[in-house]
Each structure stands twice: as structure tokens, then as C-alpha cells.
Short mmCIF file of C-alpha atoms in Angstrom, two decimals:
data_model
loop_
_atom_site.label_atom_id
_atom_site.label_comp_id
_atom_site.label_asym_id
_atom_site.label_seq_id
_atom_site.Cartn_x
_atom_site.Cartn_y
_atom_site.Cartn_z
CA UNK Z 400 82.29 11.33 -112.52
CA UNK Z 401 80.71 14.67 -113.38
CA UNK Z 402 77.11 14.74 -114.53
CA UNK Z 403 76.84 16.59 -117.83
CA UNK Z 404 73.93 18.86 -118.69
CA UNK Z 405 73.32 20.50 -122.06
CA UNK Z 406 70.34 22.20 -123.74
CA UNK Z 407 67.89 19.86 -125.42
CA UNK Z 408 67.67 21.83 -128.65
CA UNK Z 409 68.82 24.96 -130.46
CA UNK Z 410 67.86 26.66 -133.71
CA UNK Z 411 70.11 28.74 -135.92
CA UNK Z 412 70.36 30.16 -139.42
CA UNK Z 413 72.92 29.44 -142.06
CA UNK Z 414 76.06 31.54 -141.71
CA UNK Z 415 75.63 32.21 -138.01
CA UNK Z 416 78.00 31.17 -135.24
CA UNK Z 417 76.50 28.62 -132.86
CA UNK Z 418 77.63 28.13 -129.28
CA UNK Z 419 76.49 25.08 -127.30
CA UNK Z 420 77.34 24.99 -123.62
CA UNK Z 421 77.66 21.92 -121.44
CA UNK Z 422 77.65 22.06 -117.65
CA UNK Z 423 79.82 19.60 -115.70
CA UNK Z 424 80.00 21.03 -112.19
CA UNK Z 425 81.72 18.06 -110.56
CA UNK Z 426 84.47 17.57 -113.11
CA UNK Z 427 87.65 16.08 -111.64
CA UNK Z 428 91.30 16.88 -112.24
CA UNK Z 429 91.88 13.91 -114.56
CA UNK Z 430 88.75 14.37 -116.69
CA UNK Z 431 88.88 15.40 -120.35
CA UNK Z 432 86.07 17.10 -122.28
CA UNK Z 433 85.12 15.91 -125.75
CA UNK Z 434 82.35 16.86 -128.17
CA UNK Z 435 80.70 14.63 -130.75
CA UNK Z 436 78.32 15.13 -133.66
CA UNK Z 437 75.72 12.54 -134.60
CA UNK Z 438 73.52 12.30 -137.69
CA UNK Z 439 70.51 9.96 -137.90
CA UNK Z 440 71.43 6.31 -138.46
CA UNK Z 441 75.11 7.01 -137.84
CA UNK Z 442 77.50 6.68 -134.93
CA UNK Z 443 78.76 9.76 -133.10
CA UNK Z 444 81.72 11.46 -134.77
CA UNK Z 445 84.55 13.12 -132.84
CA UNK Z 446 84.65 16.91 -133.23
CA UNK Z 447 87.08 18.28 -130.68
CA UNK Z 448 88.67 17.58 -127.31
CA UNK Z 449 90.18 19.73 -124.61
CA UNK Z 450 91.36 19.91 -121.03
CA UNK Z 451 91.46 23.65 -120.32
CA UNK Z 452 91.48 27.07 -122.03
CA UNK Z 453 90.77 27.09 -125.75
CA UNK Z 454 91.25 24.50 -128.45
CA UNK Z 455 90.59 25.11 -132.14
CA UNK Z 456 90.61 22.82 -135.13
CA UNK Z 457 89.39 23.08 -138.70
CA UNK Z 458 85.72 22.64 -137.80
CA UNK Z 459 85.16 24.02 -134.28
CA UNK Z 460 86.51 25.70 -131.20
CA UNK Z 461 86.19 24.53 -127.62
CA UNK Z 462 86.24 27.03 -124.77
CA UNK Z 463 86.88 25.80 -121.23
CA UNK Z 464 86.99 28.32 -118.37
CA UNK Z 465 89.58 28.10 -115.62
CA UNK Z 466 87.27 26.27 -113.19
CA UNK Z 467 86.40 23.72 -115.94
CA UNK Z 468 82.81 23.44 -114.69
CA UNK Z 469 81.45 24.09 -118.15
CA UNK Z 470 82.58 23.97 -121.75
CA UNK Z 471 81.31 25.65 -124.90
CA UNK Z 472 81.46 24.19 -128.37
CA UNK Z 473 81.57 26.93 -131.00
CA UNK Z 474 80.65 26.19 -134.61
CA UNK Z 475 81.56 29.08 -136.93
CA UNK Z 476 79.24 29.93 -139.82
CA UNK Z 477 76.97 26.89 -139.67
CA UNK Z 478 75.40 25.40 -142.79
CA UNK Z 479 72.34 23.21 -143.29
CA UNK Z 480 74.59 20.14 -143.11
CA UNK Z 481 75.45 20.99 -139.50
CA UNK Z 482 71.92 20.02 -138.46
CA UNK Z 483 72.63 17.15 -136.07
CA UNK Z 484 72.74 16.16 -132.41
CA UNK Z 485 75.80 17.31 -130.48
CA UNK Z 486 77.01 15.45 -127.41
CA UNK Z 487 79.27 16.61 -124.61
CA UNK Z 488 81.42 13.91 -122.99
CA UNK Z 489 83.43 13.96 -119.77
CA UNK Z 490 85.84 11.04 -119.50
CA UNK Z 491 88.82 9.78 -117.53
CA UNK Z 492 91.30 6.90 -117.74
CA UNK Z 493 92.62 7.00 -114.18
CA UNK Z 494 91.08 4.90 -111.42
CA UNK Z 495 89.22 2.95 -114.09
CA UNK Z 496 87.88 4.13 -117.41
CA UNK Z 497 84.69 6.17 -117.06
CA UNK Z 498 82.60 8.20 -119.49
CA UNK Z 499 79.57 10.39 -118.96
CA UNK Z 500 77.78 11.63 -122.06
CA UNK Z 501 75.28 14.45 -121.98
CA UNK Z 502 71.81 13.75 -123.32
CA UNK Z 503 72.60 15.67 -126.49
CA UNK Z 504 71.65 19.01 -128.04
CA UNK Z 505 69.63 18.86 -131.23
CA UNK Z 506 70.79 21.70 -133.50
CA UNK Z 507 68.52 22.69 -136.36
CA UNK Z 508 70.02 25.02 -138.96
CA UNK Z 509 67.53 26.89 -141.11
CA UNK Z 510 68.06 28.50 -144.50
CA UNK N 1427 84.68 0.40 -146.04
CA UNK N 1428 83.97 1.59 -142.52
CA UNK N 1429 86.83 1.49 -140.00
CA UNK N 1430 84.50 0.11 -137.30
CA UNK N 1431 81.93 -2.39 -138.59
CA UNK N 1432 78.98 -3.70 -136.65
CA UNK N 1433 76.77 -6.65 -137.51
CA UNK N 1434 73.85 -6.96 -137.65
CA UNK N 1435 72.70 -3.39 -138.26
CA UNK N 1436 69.14 -4.25 -137.31
CA UNK N 1437 67.74 -7.18 -135.39
CA UNK N 1438 64.30 -8.04 -134.05
CA UNK N 1439 64.12 -10.86 -131.55
CA UNK N 1440 61.88 -12.27 -128.86
CA UNK N 1441 62.16 -12.22 -125.10
CA UNK N 1442 64.45 -14.97 -123.81
CA UNK N 1443 66.48 -15.39 -126.99
CA UNK N 1444 70.27 -15.18 -127.04
CA UNK N 1445 71.63 -12.41 -129.21
CA UNK N 1446 75.18 -11.58 -130.26
CA UNK N 1447 76.26 -8.27 -131.73
CA UNK N 1448 79.62 -8.29 -133.44
CA UNK N 1449 82.17 -5.54 -133.96
CA UNK N 1450 85.32 -5.56 -136.02
CA UNK N 1451 87.77 -2.73 -136.64
CA UNK N 1452 90.56 -1.97 -139.07
CA UNK N 1453 91.99 1.01 -137.17
CA UNK N 1454 94.58 -1.08 -135.36
CA UNK N 1455 93.42 0.21 -131.99
CA UNK N 1456 93.87 -1.82 -128.82
CA UNK N 1457 90.93 -0.29 -126.94
CA UNK N 1458 87.37 -1.27 -127.75
CA UNK N 1459 84.03 -0.40 -126.15
CA UNK N 1460 80.33 -1.21 -126.25
CA UNK N 1461 77.79 1.54 -125.61
CA UNK N 1462 74.04 1.63 -125.45
CA UNK N 1463 72.03 4.65 -126.64
CA UNK N 1464 68.50 5.37 -125.52
CA UNK N 1465 66.46 8.48 -126.41
CA UNK N 1466 67.16 11.32 -124.00
CA UNK N 1467 69.85 9.40 -122.11
CA UNK N 1468 72.97 9.88 -124.20
CA UNK N 1469 75.32 6.92 -124.46
CA UNK N 1470 76.09 4.61 -121.56
CA UNK N 1471 79.10 2.32 -121.29
CA UNK N 1472 78.35 -1.42 -121.11
CA UNK N 1473 81.81 -3.03 -121.30
CA UNK N 1474 85.29 -2.07 -122.39
CA UNK N 1475 88.53 -3.84 -123.24
CA UNK N 1476 92.00 -2.30 -123.37
CA UNK N 1477 93.61 -5.36 -124.95
CA UNK N 1478 92.79 -8.95 -125.87
CA UNK N 1479 93.18 -10.25 -122.31
CA UNK N 1480 91.43 -7.32 -120.64
CA UNK N 1481 87.65 -7.10 -120.05
CA UNK N 1482 86.00 -4.54 -117.77
CA UNK N 1483 82.44 -3.76 -116.79
CA UNK N 1484 80.99 -0.37 -117.51
CA UNK N 1485 78.12 1.38 -115.78
CA UNK N 1486 75.33 -0.85 -117.15
CA UNK N 1487 76.83 -4.35 -117.60
CA UNK N 1488 74.01 -6.36 -115.98
CA UNK N 1489 72.36 -8.66 -118.53
CA UNK N 1490 75.26 -8.40 -120.97
CA UNK N 1491 78.54 -10.24 -121.58
CA UNK N 1492 81.39 -9.65 -124.01
CA UNK N 1493 84.17 -11.53 -125.74
CA UNK N 1494 87.36 -10.09 -127.17
CA UNK N 1495 88.29 -12.67 -129.79
CA UNK N 1496 91.21 -10.73 -131.25
CA UNK N 1497 92.61 -7.21 -131.28
CA UNK N 1498 90.18 -6.35 -134.03
CA UNK N 1499 87.05 -8.13 -132.77
CA UNK N 1500 84.82 -7.44 -129.79
CA UNK N 1501 81.36 -9.00 -129.47
CA UNK N 1502 78.47 -8.21 -127.15
CA UNK N 1503 76.00 -10.90 -126.05
CA UNK N 1504 72.60 -10.77 -124.46
CA UNK N 1505 72.17 -14.25 -122.95
CA UNK N 1506 68.42 -13.90 -122.47
CA UNK N 1507 67.07 -10.77 -124.10
CA UNK N 1508 64.36 -8.71 -122.40
CA UNK N 1509 62.25 -5.85 -123.81
CA UNK N 1510 64.06 -3.11 -121.87
CA UNK N 1511 67.23 -4.04 -123.74
CA UNK N 1512 65.62 -2.61 -126.86
CA UNK N 1513 68.07 0.12 -127.85
CA UNK N 1514 70.72 1.27 -130.28
CA UNK N 1515 74.09 -0.30 -129.56
CA UNK N 1516 77.42 1.18 -130.60
CA UNK N 1517 80.87 -0.28 -130.71
CA UNK N 1518 83.78 2.15 -130.45
CA UNK N 1519 87.56 2.07 -130.49
CA UNK N 1520 90.31 4.36 -129.33
CA UNK N 1521 94.01 4.46 -129.96
CA UNK N 1522 95.07 6.82 -127.21
CA UNK N 1523 95.30 6.78 -123.44
CA UNK N 1524 93.65 10.20 -123.38
CA UNK N 1525 90.10 9.41 -122.37
CA UNK N 1526 87.28 10.36 -124.66
CA UNK N 1527 88.60 10.25 -128.23
CA UNK N 1528 86.40 7.45 -129.54
CA UNK N 1529 85.68 6.16 -133.05
CA UNK N 1530 82.20 4.71 -133.34
CA UNK N 1531 80.63 2.16 -135.62
CA UNK N 1532 77.33 2.76 -137.41
CA UNK N 1533 75.28 1.13 -134.68
CA UNK N 1534 73.13 -1.98 -134.25
CA UNK N 1535 69.45 -1.40 -133.61
CA UNK N 1536 68.02 -4.18 -131.44
CA UNK N 1537 64.32 -4.67 -130.78
CA UNK N 1538 63.23 -7.22 -128.20
CA UNK N 1539 59.55 -8.14 -128.37
#
């Protein structure tokens, strides 16, 4: 399963758009890409999932290029409450269930 | 009430003791998982179960065992705890065959002295 690499930390200001990129060079055909948000003393919370191209929901967008070797989570107009750790996950259900989480990107949003 | 509930939330124990972490869910999902989180390492899969009669090892199952008592209950045991099992443990569920959409509990912090 693909190893996932993401930046350790990022800083931003309120109202800005934040893009966090995850690298997964060895992603396989059956793998899906998912992003999670985690606050201290809480479990990770699902943000968005995709397979290819672009997916958008009410809180974020996920951009996946054609070769799928990376993915970018885009958070529009962040607020202080978006300060959290964001995890990239590559997972598959075929040939046995497997998941590889990135080490997480700590986003700090400043006023 | 939380959809995925873990007990205990915090536990301190000594080397060699048997520890059980329990997970129950009200989401009605068939699939349940146990993960371990360590600083800088993300989350790693310990065991997973796709239904009551199904138990599978994950990438770091050594030193752990699980029991799926019912659709809603999935427990993790450390038969003889050791200090390097000190970590934050998460139970998760999923209701879809699409891999990766997981619903996590609040976590159980285990310290082994």
C-alpha cells in the first residue's frame, strides 16, 4: 500500500484558503483517498473522500490529479476553529483491508 | 451520546497486567476496527472485523487480541502489557465497502509503567 507523506505543520490566517498536499506515489488502482480532522482529546473526524478528479462538500474540496500520486485538501476561508491536525489516508478493501495514514499536518490558524 | 463509545478513556497499568479496552457503537455498522496512534506515526491498524464471525489482523497485531461479542461490540485485549504499548487507542466503524470512510470513538489513552 502507498506510503503517505504530508507536511508536518502549516500556519495560516483567518479568512485565507489553506491547501494541504499529501504525496502517495505508489497508490494502487483500488485505493481511495480520505482526509480526516483531529482535535486534541478527540478521535479523527471524516472530512472528505475521493478517487480521482475533484470532490467538493460543504466544508472542503479534494483535488486529485490524473496520476493520483498526490492529493490536496482545500479548506476555504479558514477560521480559528479549523486549528487541528489533518490526516491523509490511503485505503483499499480488495485483497484484504489495508489503511495507511499519513503522520498528520498540524494547521495553526491565527487571528 | 457518542455513536462510538470507548471505555475506559484513560488507564494506567503495570507491565505484565492484562488490559481490555471496550468499544460499543450505535451506528448499526457491521465493520469495526482498532487503531493505535503514536506521536508522529499517524494511526496504525491493529485488528478489524467485517461482521460478528470475522476477525482479521492488521499491520501491528502482535501482542494484541480482539473479541467481537456482537455487531455493536468489539474489544481489544493486551494479554501482558508492556511499556511500548503505551499509546492512544481508537475504535472505529464503517458502514460502507468503500475503504476509508471511518467513524472514530473518542480514544482510550493507555499508559503501561
